[in-house]
Each structure stands twice: as structure tokens, then as C-alpha cells.
Amino acid sequence: MNYIKEINAFYDWLETNSLSSSAIVLWHALMAINNKCGWITEFAVATSVLETKTGLTRRTIERARNELKQKGRINWKSRKGNQSAVYTIIPFVRNNDAQPVAQPVAQSVAQSVAQPVAINKLNINKTKQKICSSTTDEMTNFNIDEHFKELAKLYEQCIGTPNGLTADWIESILEMYGFEWCKNAMLEAEKRGYRTKKYVEGILQNWKRDGGIKLKKDNNNSNKDSNKTFQTRFHNFEQRTSKYTAEELEKKAREKFERKLEEMNNRR
């Protein structure tokens, strides 16, 4: 999937199709997540992750994803228990199309010429997909961020055998909470005897709410990390300015993006 072409096609599509601002924000969040996962057909993402990425409430996200499904932009399905929903983005331009679908004759000619290129692109996409479905040992064969690799190994130690959705989950919590938080949350879950992704997410959410890491005390543990500050994508900005906190910068960025979406809707 070509990220830029899909975004351009999406906004062309919006010129003749109405979509709420919430649905637009959610579509962008799902595109960003799948881009990091290597454009796999199906990917799982927790609603809590989408809440953080979009600034929307759980109920608004549920309405927005139903709207996107009704408009033919995504498919999604819920799963039993505490498992995250699985999403599929419906592309505007197919991977192997040399021309848009609306030009079948030109496409036939172009495909016969561009077949070697299309096969090469398909092989690249398959390689990317293997990253998201491989085990921890296989992950080390790819040029993946060192923090990601360490968390993948820790996942196998503290939670269990990775599956096709593990890479997406690790990527999401790593972006949301940072390496130190994720590492300590996995270790804390194992220490408490709850070896599940849901429990790790609960620990991270509690730390975010309480303003820092709070580890279970034992004889061999110090609480020197108990006052660590939650890191947003703007946490490094605090050393450059004292006007706003990292959380305020995050909020202002989201408000600015939503204003742009509203202006775009008003122009339609």
C-alpha cells in the first residue's frame, strides 16, 4: 500500500462523500498504525491505544469505526474476552495496480509491462508482513529498533509465545508509554503472576493516571523509579521551554489538527 497515494485518494474521496471529523481522525490513526506494522491485511489495536492517538472517547471511536465501515473504508471485527478488535483498511489503490481500478483497459496493458516490478513489490510486502508474524528469534534478523527487540524478548519471557499480532501490540505500547515503562510493566505483571497483555496494559494505564511508575515493593527492590514522569511524544520539549508541559503540548497539537479538519469540512 502506498501511504501518500492513499491519503491523497482519501481526500479526493471526501470531496464527494461526507464523513465526520471523528471518523477522519480515526482513519488516519489506523493508517499510521498499519504503516508501522508493514501494511498487513489484518491488525489488532486496543481501543485504549486509539483513544490516546486520536483524543476521542471510547464511545466516539465505536461510532466512528462503524461509520467508516458503512462507508466502505474499513472492516473490523470484535473478539472474545479482553482481546483487541481486528481491523482491515480497504485501500483506494490496489498494490498491484499500475493504474486506478476505474481504468481497466489501461491497467491491463500496464500490468503486462510492469509485472516484474509488481512481483518485486509483492515480495517486499510479504517480507514486511513476516516481521509482524515472526517469533522473537526471527525478529532479530531484521533491522528493528533495539528497544523493540528487547521488548519482544521480554514478551516471550514474561507473557508467552508471540503470535501474528504481537509486533503491532508492542509497537503501540512502546510509542504510547516509552521503553522504560513498557519494560517495567512486563516485569511487574510477571512478578504479580498475571502473564497477559491486558494486565500489562492495565499497569501502564494506572501509572499514567498516577503520574509515574509504581512498582510492587519487595526486599530486593528499591523505589528509586517510582516517581518517573509519563512521557508523551513531546517529553523532550520541556528542556527547551517552560511555558507548556508535555501533556499540554500534546493537547494543543491535537486541537490544532482537529481545527484543520473542521476548516476542511466547512469548505466542503
PDB file of C-alpha atoms in Angstrom:
ATOM      1  CA  MET A   1       0.000   0.000   0.000  1.00  0.00           C
ATOM      2  CA  ASN A   2       1.310   3.450  -0.933  1.00  0.00           C
ATOM      3  CA  TYR A   3       0.770   5.707   2.083  1.00  0.00           C
ATOM      4  CA  ILE A   4       0.867   9.044   0.207  1.00  0.00           C
ATOM      5  CA  LYS A   5      -1.364   7.830  -2.639  1.00  0.00           C
ATOM      6  CA  GLU A   6      -3.893   6.510  -0.142  1.00  0.00           C
ATOM      7  CA  ILE A   7      -4.043   9.826   1.746  1.00  0.00           C
ATOM      8  CA  ASN A   8      -4.434  11.798  -1.495  1.00  0.00           C
ATOM      9  CA  ALA A   9      -7.136   9.403  -2.685  1.00  0.00           C
ATOM     10  CA  PHE A  10      -8.875   9.661   0.691  1.00  0.00           C
ATOM     11  CA  TYR A  11      -9.186  13.448   0.440  1.00  0.00           C
ATOM     12  CA  ASP A  12     -10.314  13.203  -3.184  1.00  0.00           C
ATOM     13  CA  TRP A  13     -12.969  10.768  -1.985  1.00  0.00           C
ATOM     14  CA  LEU A  14     -14.036  13.206   0.767  1.00  0.00           C
ATOM     15  CA  GLU A  15     -14.938  15.800  -1.878  1.00  0.00           C
ATOM     16  CA  THR A  16     -17.950  13.699  -2.854  1.00  0.00           C
ATOM     17  CA  ASN A  17     -18.537  11.727   0.359  1.00  0.00           C
ATOM     18  CA  SER A  18     -19.418  13.085   3.791  1.00  0.00           C
ATOM     19  CA  LEU A  19     -17.534  11.822   6.831  1.00  0.00           C
ATOM     20  CA  SER A  20     -17.467  13.104  10.398  1.00  0.00           C
ATOM     21  CA  SER A  21     -14.307  14.647  11.821  1.00  0.00           C
ATOM     22  CA  SER A  22     -14.080  11.781  14.318  1.00  0.00           C
ATOM     23  CA  ALA A  23     -14.121   9.204  11.524  1.00  0.00           C
ATOM     24  CA  ILE A  24     -11.429  11.135   9.623  1.00  0.00           C
ATOM     25  CA  VAL A  25      -9.184  11.241  12.694  1.00  0.00           C
ATOM     26  CA  LEU A  26      -9.727   7.523  13.337  1.00  0.00           C
ATOM     27  CA  TRP A  27      -8.935   6.634   9.701  1.00  0.00           C
ATOM     28  CA  HIS A  28      -5.620   8.498   9.953  1.00  0.00           C
ATOM     29  CA  ALA A  29      -4.761   6.739  13.237  1.00  0.00           C
ATOM     30  CA  LEU A  30      -5.476   3.302  11.760  1.00  0.00           C
ATOM     31  CA  MET A  31      -3.404   4.137   8.669  1.00  0.00           C
ATOM     32  CA  ALA A  32      -0.453   5.223  10.836  1.00  0.00           C
ATOM     33  CA  ILE A  33      -0.612   2.035  12.914  1.00  0.00           C
ATOM     34  CA  ASN A  34      -0.792  -0.260   9.885  1.00  0.00           C
ATOM     35  CA  ASN A  35       2.036   1.659   8.217  1.00  0.00           C
ATOM     36  CA  LYS A  36       4.305   0.870  11.175  1.00  0.00           C
ATOM     37  CA  CYS A  37       3.245  -2.761  11.024  1.00  0.00           C
ATOM     38  CA  GLY A  38       4.246  -3.091   7.362  1.00  0.00           C
ATOM     39  CA  TRP A  39       0.788  -2.891   5.733  1.00  0.00           C
ATOM     40  CA  ILE A  40      -0.584  -6.257   6.786  1.00  0.00           C
ATOM     41  CA  THR A  41      -4.115  -7.266   5.806  1.00  0.00           C
ATOM     42  CA  GLU A  42      -5.424  -7.535   9.373  1.00  0.00           C
ATOM     43  CA  PHE A  43      -4.031  -5.914  12.501  1.00  0.00           C
ATOM     44  CA  ALA A  44      -5.222  -5.676  16.094  1.00  0.00           C
ATOM     45  CA  VAL A  45      -5.155  -2.493  18.128  1.00  0.00           C
ATOM     46  CA  ALA A  46      -6.588  -1.792  21.562  1.00  0.00           C
ATOM     47  CA  THR A  47      -9.262   0.876  21.927  1.00  0.00           C
ATOM     48  CA  SER A  48      -7.135   2.472  24.651  1.00  0.00           C
ATOM     49  CA  VAL A  49      -4.372   2.962  22.072  1.00  0.00           C
ATOM     50  CA  LEU A  50      -6.817   4.583  19.658  1.00  0.00           C
ATOM     51  CA  GLU A  51      -8.081   6.837  22.459  1.00  0.00           C
ATOM     52  CA  THR A  52      -4.554   8.113  23.018  1.00  0.00           C
ATOM     53  CA  LYS A  53      -3.733   8.529  19.335  1.00  0.00           C
ATOM     54  CA  THR A  54      -6.985  10.290  18.408  1.00  0.00           C
ATOM     55  CA  GLY A  55      -8.051  12.077  21.586  1.00  0.00           C
ATOM     56  CA  LEU A  56     -11.515  10.549  21.126  1.00  0.00           C
ATOM     57  CA  THR A  57     -13.574   8.764  23.766  1.00  0.00           C
ATOM     58  CA  ARG A  58     -14.274   5.037  23.566  1.00  0.00           C
ATOM     59  CA  ARG A  59     -17.901   5.626  22.549  1.00  0.00           C
ATOM     60  CA  THR A  60     -16.909   8.131  19.845  1.00  0.00           C
ATOM     61  CA  ILE A  61     -14.359   5.658  18.469  1.00  0.00           C
ATOM     62  CA  GLU A  62     -17.028   2.957  18.301  1.00  0.00           C
ATOM     63  CA  ARG A  63     -19.345   5.282  16.360  1.00  0.00           C
ATOM     64  CA  ALA A  64     -16.532   6.428  14.073  1.00  0.00           C
ATOM     65  CA  ARG A  65     -15.383   2.929  13.167  1.00  0.00           C
ATOM     66  CA  ASN A  66     -18.966   1.894  12.376  1.00  0.00           C
ATOM     67  CA  GLU A  67     -19.245   4.961  10.152  1.00  0.00           C
ATOM     68  CA  LEU A  68     -16.012   4.058   8.349  1.00  0.00           C
ATOM     69  CA  LYS A  69     -17.266   0.509   7.852  1.00  0.00           C
ATOM     70  CA  GLN A  70     -20.598   1.693   6.466  1.00  0.00           C
ATOM     71  CA  LYS A  71     -18.795   3.999   4.033  1.00  0.00           C
ATOM     72  CA  GLY A  72     -16.597   1.123   2.836  1.00  0.00           C
ATOM     73  CA  ARG A  73     -13.293   2.440   4.159  1.00  0.00           C
ATOM     74  CA  ILE A  74     -12.532  -0.261   6.757  1.00  0.00           C
ATOM     75  CA  ASN A  75     -13.689  -3.604   8.061  1.00  0.00           C
ATOM     76  CA  TRP A  76     -13.394  -4.534  11.700  1.00  0.00           C
ATOM     77  CA  LYS A  77     -14.447  -7.372  13.970  1.00  0.00           C
ATOM     78  CA  SER A  78     -14.540  -7.779  17.720  1.00  0.00           C
ATOM     79  CA  ARG A  79     -13.067 -10.790  19.505  1.00  0.00           C
ATOM     80  CA  LYS A  80     -13.976 -12.728  22.622  1.00  0.00           C
ATOM     81  CA  GLY A  81     -12.825 -11.769  26.086  1.00  0.00           C
ATOM     82  CA  ASN A  82     -10.400  -8.899  26.517  1.00  0.00           C
ATOM     83  CA  GLN A  83      -8.803  -9.262  23.100  1.00  0.00           C
ATOM     84  CA  SER A  84      -8.442  -6.148  20.940  1.00  0.00           C
ATOM     85  CA  ALA A  85     -10.586  -5.665  17.848  1.00  0.00           C
ATOM     86  CA  VAL A  86      -9.075  -6.597  14.471  1.00  0.00           C
ATOM     87  CA  TYR A  87      -9.105  -4.007  11.668  1.00  0.00           C
ATOM     88  CA  THR A  88      -8.713  -4.147   7.886  1.00  0.00           C
ATOM     89  CA  ILE A  89      -8.192  -0.963   5.872  1.00  0.00           C
ATOM     90  CA  ILE A  90      -9.859  -1.037   2.454  1.00  0.00           C
ATOM     91  CA  PRO A  91      -7.403   0.666   0.070  1.00  0.00           C
ATOM     92  CA  PHE A  92      -8.350   3.053  -2.713  1.00  0.00           C
ATOM     93  CA  VAL A  93      -5.489   1.815  -4.920  1.00  0.00           C
ATOM     94  CA  ARG A  94      -4.618  -1.873  -5.021  1.00  0.00           C
ATOM     95  CA  ASN A  95      -0.984  -2.938  -4.521  1.00  0.00           C
ATOM     96  CA  ASN A  96      -0.561  -4.488  -7.956  1.00  0.00           C
ATOM     97  CA  ASP A  97      -2.468  -1.847  -9.913  1.00  0.00           C
ATOM     98  CA  ALA A  98      -0.385   0.208 -12.288  1.00  0.00           C
ATOM     99  CA  GLN A  99      -3.488   2.418 -12.808  1.00  0.00           C
ATOM    100  CA  PRO A 100      -6.588   3.055 -10.677  1.00  0.00           C
ATOM    101  CA  VAL A 101      -9.339   0.448 -10.831  1.00  0.00           C
ATOM    102  CA  ALA A 102     -11.519   2.804 -12.884  1.00  0.00           C
ATOM    103  CA  GLN A 103      -9.215   2.319 -15.918  1.00  0.00           C
ATOM    104  CA  PRO A 104      -9.355  -1.447 -16.647  1.00  0.00           C
ATOM    105  CA  VAL A 105      -8.102  -1.266 -20.245  1.00  0.00           C
ATOM    106  CA  ALA A 106      -5.051   0.851 -19.499  1.00  0.00           C
ATOM    107  CA  GLN A 107      -4.429  -1.277 -16.426  1.00  0.00           C
ATOM    108  CA  SER A 108      -4.284  -4.482 -18.495  1.00  0.00           C
ATOM    109  CA  VAL A 109      -1.605  -3.063 -20.772  1.00  0.00           C
ATOM    110  CA  ALA A 110       0.384  -1.575 -17.908  1.00  0.00           C
ATOM    111  CA  GLN A 111       0.308  -4.793 -15.905  1.00  0.00           C
ATOM    112  CA  SER A 112       1.856  -6.805 -18.732  1.00  0.00           C
ATOM    113  CA  VAL A 113       4.798  -4.386 -18.856  1.00  0.00           C
ATOM    114  CA  ALA A 114       5.154  -3.771 -15.131  1.00  0.00           C
ATOM    115  CA  GLN A 115       4.720  -7.381 -13.977  1.00  0.00           C
ATOM    116  CA  PRO A 116       8.348  -7.837 -12.775  1.00  0.00           C
ATOM    117  CA  VAL A 117       8.089  -4.623 -10.753  1.00  0.00           C
ATOM    118  CA  ALA A 118       4.749  -5.695  -9.272  1.00  0.00           C
ATOM    119  CA  ILE A 119       6.192  -9.083  -8.271  1.00  0.00           C
ATOM    120  CA  ASN A 120       9.134  -7.367  -6.598  1.00  0.00           C
ATOM    121  CA  LYS A 121       6.788  -5.078  -4.646  1.00  0.00           C
ATOM    122  CA  LEU A 122       4.725  -8.092  -3.614  1.00  0.00           C
ATOM    123  CA  ASN A 123       7.836  -9.832  -2.283  1.00  0.00           C
ATOM    124  CA  ILE A 124       8.748  -6.714  -0.294  1.00  0.00           C
ATOM    125  CA  ASN A 125       5.265  -6.597   1.220  1.00  0.00           C
ATOM    126  CA  LYS A 126       5.491 -10.290   2.151  1.00  0.00           C
ATOM    127  CA  THR A 127       8.842  -9.657   3.857  1.00  0.00           C
ATOM    128  CA  LYS A 128       7.330  -6.796   5.873  1.00  0.00           C
ATOM    129  CA  GLN A 129       4.404  -8.969   6.897  1.00  0.00           C
ATOM    130  CA  LYS A 130       6.757 -11.658   8.210  1.00  0.00           C
ATOM    131  CA  ILE A 131       8.151  -9.119  10.691  1.00  0.00           C
ATOM    132  CA  CYS A 132       4.730  -8.854  12.339  1.00  0.00           C
ATOM    133  CA  SER A 133       4.130 -12.620  12.473  1.00  0.00           C
ATOM    134  CA  SER A 134       7.600 -13.906  13.311  1.00  0.00           C
ATOM    135  CA  THR A 135       8.882 -15.179  16.627  1.00  0.00           C
ATOM    136  CA  THR A 136      11.376 -13.300  18.747  1.00  0.00           C
ATOM    137  CA  ASP A 137      14.343 -15.173  17.236  1.00  0.00           C
ATOM    138  CA  GLU A 138      13.239 -14.301  13.704  1.00  0.00           C
ATOM    139  CA  MET A 139      12.779 -10.657  14.620  1.00  0.00           C
ATOM    140  CA  THR A 140      16.485 -10.307  15.331  1.00  0.00           C
ATOM    141  CA  ASN A 141      17.227 -10.965  11.659  1.00  0.00           C
ATOM    142  CA  PHE A 142      15.609  -7.665  10.685  1.00  0.00           C
ATOM    143  CA  ASN A 143      16.779  -4.122  11.252  1.00  0.00           C
ATOM    144  CA  ILE A 144      14.322  -3.414  14.072  1.00  0.00           C
ATOM    145  CA  ASP A 145      14.816  -0.818  16.770  1.00  0.00           C
ATOM    146  CA  GLU A 146      16.825  -2.167  19.720  1.00  0.00           C
ATOM    147  CA  HIS A 147      14.093  -1.270  22.205  1.00  0.00           C
ATOM    148  CA  PHE A 148      11.535  -3.173  20.139  1.00  0.00           C
ATOM    149  CA  LYS A 149      13.779  -6.244  20.022  1.00  0.00           C
ATOM    150  CA  GLU A 150      14.360  -6.158  23.771  1.00  0.00           C
ATOM    151  CA  LEU A 151      10.631  -5.867  24.481  1.00  0.00           C
ATOM    152  CA  ALA A 152       9.946  -8.747  22.072  1.00  0.00           C
ATOM    153  CA  LYS A 153      12.352 -10.948  24.030  1.00  0.00           C
ATOM    154  CA  LEU A 154      10.828  -9.769  27.304  1.00  0.00           C
ATOM    155  CA  TYR A 155       7.345 -10.560  25.967  1.00  0.00           C
ATOM    156  CA  GLU A 156       8.343 -14.182  25.406  1.00  0.00           C
ATOM    157  CA  GLN A 157       9.835 -14.354  28.902  1.00  0.00           C
ATOM    158  CA  CYS A 158       7.021 -12.611  30.799  1.00  0.00           C
ATOM    159  CA  ILE A 159       3.865 -13.276  28.758  1.00  0.00           C
ATOM    160  CA  GLY A 160       4.329 -16.153  26.344  1.00  0.00           C
ATOM    161  CA  THR A 161       4.953 -17.165  22.745  1.00  0.00           C
ATOM    162  CA  PRO A 162       4.494 -14.258  20.268  1.00  0.00           C
ATOM    163  CA  ASN A 163       1.882 -14.502  17.516  1.00  0.00           C
ATOM    164  CA  GLY A 164       0.996 -12.536  14.400  1.00  0.00           C
ATOM    165  CA  LEU A 165      -0.479  -9.654  16.439  1.00  0.00           C
ATOM    166  CA  THR A 166       2.338  -9.318  18.976  1.00  0.00           C
ATOM    167  CA  ALA A 167       4.516  -6.945  16.946  1.00  0.00           C
ATOM    168  CA  ASP A 168       1.647  -4.489  16.491  1.00  0.00           C
ATOM    169  CA  TRP A 169       0.869  -4.555  20.217  1.00  0.00           C
ATOM    170  CA  ILE A 170       4.496  -3.956  21.226  1.00  0.00           C
ATOM    171  CA  GLU A 171       4.806  -1.127  18.704  1.00  0.00           C
ATOM    172  CA  SER A 172       1.668   0.533  20.083  1.00  0.00           C
ATOM    173  CA  ILE A 173       2.566   0.456  23.778  1.00  0.00           C
ATOM    174  CA  LEU A 174       6.179   1.422  23.031  1.00  0.00           C
ATOM    175  CA  GLU A 175       5.027   4.543  21.209  1.00  0.00           C
ATOM    176  CA  MET A 176       2.484   5.390  23.900  1.00  0.00           C
ATOM    177  CA  TYR A 177       4.491   4.846  27.065  1.00  0.00           C
ATOM    178  CA  GLY A 178       8.178   4.597  26.196  1.00  0.00           C
ATOM    179  CA  PHE A 179      10.671   1.776  26.657  1.00  0.00           C
ATOM    180  CA  GLU A 180      11.266   2.008  30.429  1.00  0.00           C
ATOM    181  CA  TRP A 181       7.565   1.965  31.247  1.00  0.00           C
ATOM    182  CA  CYS A 182       6.850  -1.000  28.952  1.00  0.00           C
ATOM    183  CA  LYS A 183       9.812  -2.995  30.235  1.00  0.00           C
ATOM    184  CA  ASN A 184       8.908  -2.437  33.888  1.00  0.00           C
ATOM    185  CA  ALA A 185       5.215  -3.157  33.245  1.00  0.00           C
ATOM    186  CA  MET A 186       6.006  -6.562  31.703  1.00  0.00           C
ATOM    187  CA  LEU A 187       8.334  -7.445  34.580  1.00  0.00           C
ATOM    188  CA  GLU A 188       5.758  -6.241  37.123  1.00  0.00           C
ATOM    189  CA  ALA A 189       2.998  -8.340  35.518  1.00  0.00           C
ATOM    190  CA  GLU A 190       5.203 -11.438  35.688  1.00  0.00           C
ATOM    191  CA  LYS A 191       6.099 -10.712  39.317  1.00  0.00           C
ATOM    192  CA  ARG A 192       2.412 -10.476  40.240  1.00  0.00           C
ATOM    193  CA  GLY A 193       1.628 -13.702  38.381  1.00  0.00           C
ATOM    194  CA  TYR A 194      -0.590 -12.188  35.657  1.00  0.00           C
ATOM    195  CA  ARG A 195       1.107 -13.033  32.364  1.00  0.00           C
ATOM    196  CA  THR A 196      -1.319 -11.327  29.950  1.00  0.00           C
ATOM    197  CA  LYS A 197      -1.197  -8.339  27.614  1.00  0.00           C
ATOM    198  CA  LYS A 198      -4.358  -6.948  29.185  1.00  0.00           C
ATOM    199  CA  TYR A 199      -2.762  -6.887  32.626  1.00  0.00           C
ATOM    200  CA  VAL A 200       0.334  -5.120  31.248  1.00  0.00           C
ATOM    201  CA  GLU A 201      -1.930  -2.509  29.638  1.00  0.00           C
ATOM    202  CA  GLY A 202      -3.746  -2.058  32.953  1.00  0.00           C
ATOM    203  CA  ILE A 203      -0.457  -1.440  34.780  1.00  0.00           C
ATOM    204  CA  LEU A 204       0.583   1.151  32.184  1.00  0.00           C
ATOM    205  CA  GLN A 205      -2.774   2.927  32.365  1.00  0.00           C
ATOM    206  CA  ASN A 206      -2.592   3.067  36.170  1.00  0.00           C
ATOM    207  CA  TRP A 207       0.929   4.505  36.049  1.00  0.00           C
ATOM    208  CA  LYS A 208      -0.224   7.124  33.562  1.00  0.00           C
ATOM    209  CA  ARG A 209      -3.159   8.041  35.803  1.00  0.00           C
ATOM    210  CA  ASP A 210      -0.987   8.177  38.939  1.00  0.00           C
ATOM    211  CA  GLY A 211       1.804  10.154  37.278  1.00  0.00           C
ATOM    212  CA  GLY A 212       4.667   7.663  37.427  1.00  0.00           C
ATOM    213  CA  ILE A 213       5.930   4.108  37.761  1.00  0.00           C
ATOM    214  CA  LYS A 214       4.856   2.398  40.983  1.00  0.00           C
ATOM    215  CA  LEU A 215       6.481  -0.978  41.430  1.00  0.00           C
ATOM    216  CA  LYS A 216       5.364  -3.625  43.923  1.00  0.00           C
ATOM    217  CA  LYS A 217       7.794  -3.455  46.847  1.00  0.00           C
ATOM    218  CA  ASP A 218       9.898  -6.408  47.883  1.00  0.00           C
ATOM    219  CA  ASN A 219      13.094  -6.928  49.852  1.00  0.00           C
ATOM    220  CA  ASN A 220      15.322  -6.675  46.809  1.00  0.00           C
ATOM    221  CA  ASN A 221      13.586  -3.710  45.186  1.00  0.00           C
ATOM    222  CA  SER A 222      14.124  -0.019  45.696  1.00  0.00           C
ATOM    223  CA  ASN A 223      11.543   2.581  44.772  1.00  0.00           C
ATOM    224  CA  LYS A 224      14.004   4.875  43.019  1.00  0.00           C
ATOM    225  CA  ASP A 225      11.942   4.607  39.813  1.00  0.00           C
ATOM    226  CA  SER A 226       8.594   5.253  41.488  1.00  0.00           C
ATOM    227  CA  ASN A 227       8.433   8.942  40.554  1.00  0.00           C
ATOM    228  CA  LYS A 228       9.237   8.695  36.868  1.00  0.00           C
ATOM    229  CA  THR A 229       7.174  11.029  34.680  1.00  0.00           C
ATOM    230  CA  PHE A 230       4.910   9.787  31.906  1.00  0.00           C
ATOM    231  CA  GLN A 231       6.486  10.530  28.544  1.00  0.00           C
ATOM    232  CA  THR A 232       4.441  11.835  25.623  1.00  0.00           C
ATOM    233  CA  ARG A 233       5.868  12.448  22.173  1.00  0.00           C
ATOM    234  CA  PHE A 234       6.700  15.980  23.421  1.00  0.00           C
ATOM    235  CA  HIS A 235       8.566  14.989  26.605  1.00  0.00           C
ATOM    236  CA  ASN A 236      11.894  16.300  25.278  1.00  0.00           C
ATOM    237  CA  PHE A 237      10.391  19.752  24.707  1.00  0.00           C
ATOM    238  CA  GLU A 238      10.426  20.515  28.439  1.00  0.00           C
ATOM    239  CA  GLN A 239      14.132  21.298  28.377  1.00  0.00           C
ATOM    240  CA  ARG A 240      13.548  23.909  25.658  1.00  0.00           C
ATOM    241  CA  THR A 241      10.609  25.801  27.090  1.00  0.00           C
ATOM    242  CA  SER A 242       8.881  26.203  30.440  1.00  0.00           C
ATOM    243  CA  LYS A 243       5.671  27.682  29.004  1.00  0.00           C
ATOM    244  CA  TYR A 244       3.853  24.364  28.489  1.00  0.00           C
ATOM    245  CA  THR A 245       4.078  20.900  29.945  1.00  0.00           C
ATOM    246  CA  ALA A 246       4.471  17.871  27.697  1.00  0.00           C
ATOM    247  CA  GLU A 247       0.810  16.956  28.213  1.00  0.00           C
ATOM    248  CA  GLU A 248      -0.297  20.495  27.264  1.00  0.00           C
ATOM    249  CA  LEU A 249       1.777  20.366  24.082  1.00  0.00           C
ATOM    250  CA  GLU A 250       0.166  17.032  23.206  1.00  0.00           C
ATOM    251  CA  LYS A 251      -3.290  18.535  23.754  1.00  0.00           C
ATOM    252  CA  LYS A 252      -2.519  21.651  21.696  1.00  0.00           C
ATOM    253  CA  ALA A 253      -1.229  19.551  18.795  1.00  0.00           C
ATOM    254  CA  ARG A 254      -4.429  17.512  18.799  1.00  0.00           C
ATOM    255  CA  GLU A 255      -6.609  20.650  18.963  1.00  0.00           C
ATOM    256  CA  LYS A 256      -4.730  22.198  16.042  1.00  0.00           C
ATOM    257  CA  PHE A 257      -5.264  19.065  13.952  1.00  0.00           C
ATOM    258  CA  GLU A 258      -8.980  18.974  14.785  1.00  0.00           C
ATOM    259  CA  ARG A 259      -9.328  22.677  13.806  1.00  0.00           C
ATOM    260  CA  LYS A 260      -7.816  21.910  10.417  1.00  0.00           C
ATOM    261  CA  LEU A 261     -10.286  19.074   9.906  1.00  0.00           C
ATOM    262  CA  GLU A 262     -13.170  21.353  10.859  1.00  0.00           C
ATOM    263  CA  GLU A 263     -11.986  24.030   8.406  1.00  0.00           C
ATOM    264  CA  MET A 264     -11.792  21.421   5.673  1.00  0.00           C
ATOM    265  CA  ASN A 265     -15.346  20.241   6.406  1.00  0.00           C
ATOM    266  CA  ASN A 266     -16.613  23.842   6.346  1.00  0.00           C
ATOM    267  CA  ARG A 267     -15.045  24.400   2.920  1.00  0.00           C
ATOM    268  CA  ARG A 268     -16.993  21.388   1.549  1.00  0.00           C
TER     269      ARG A 268
END
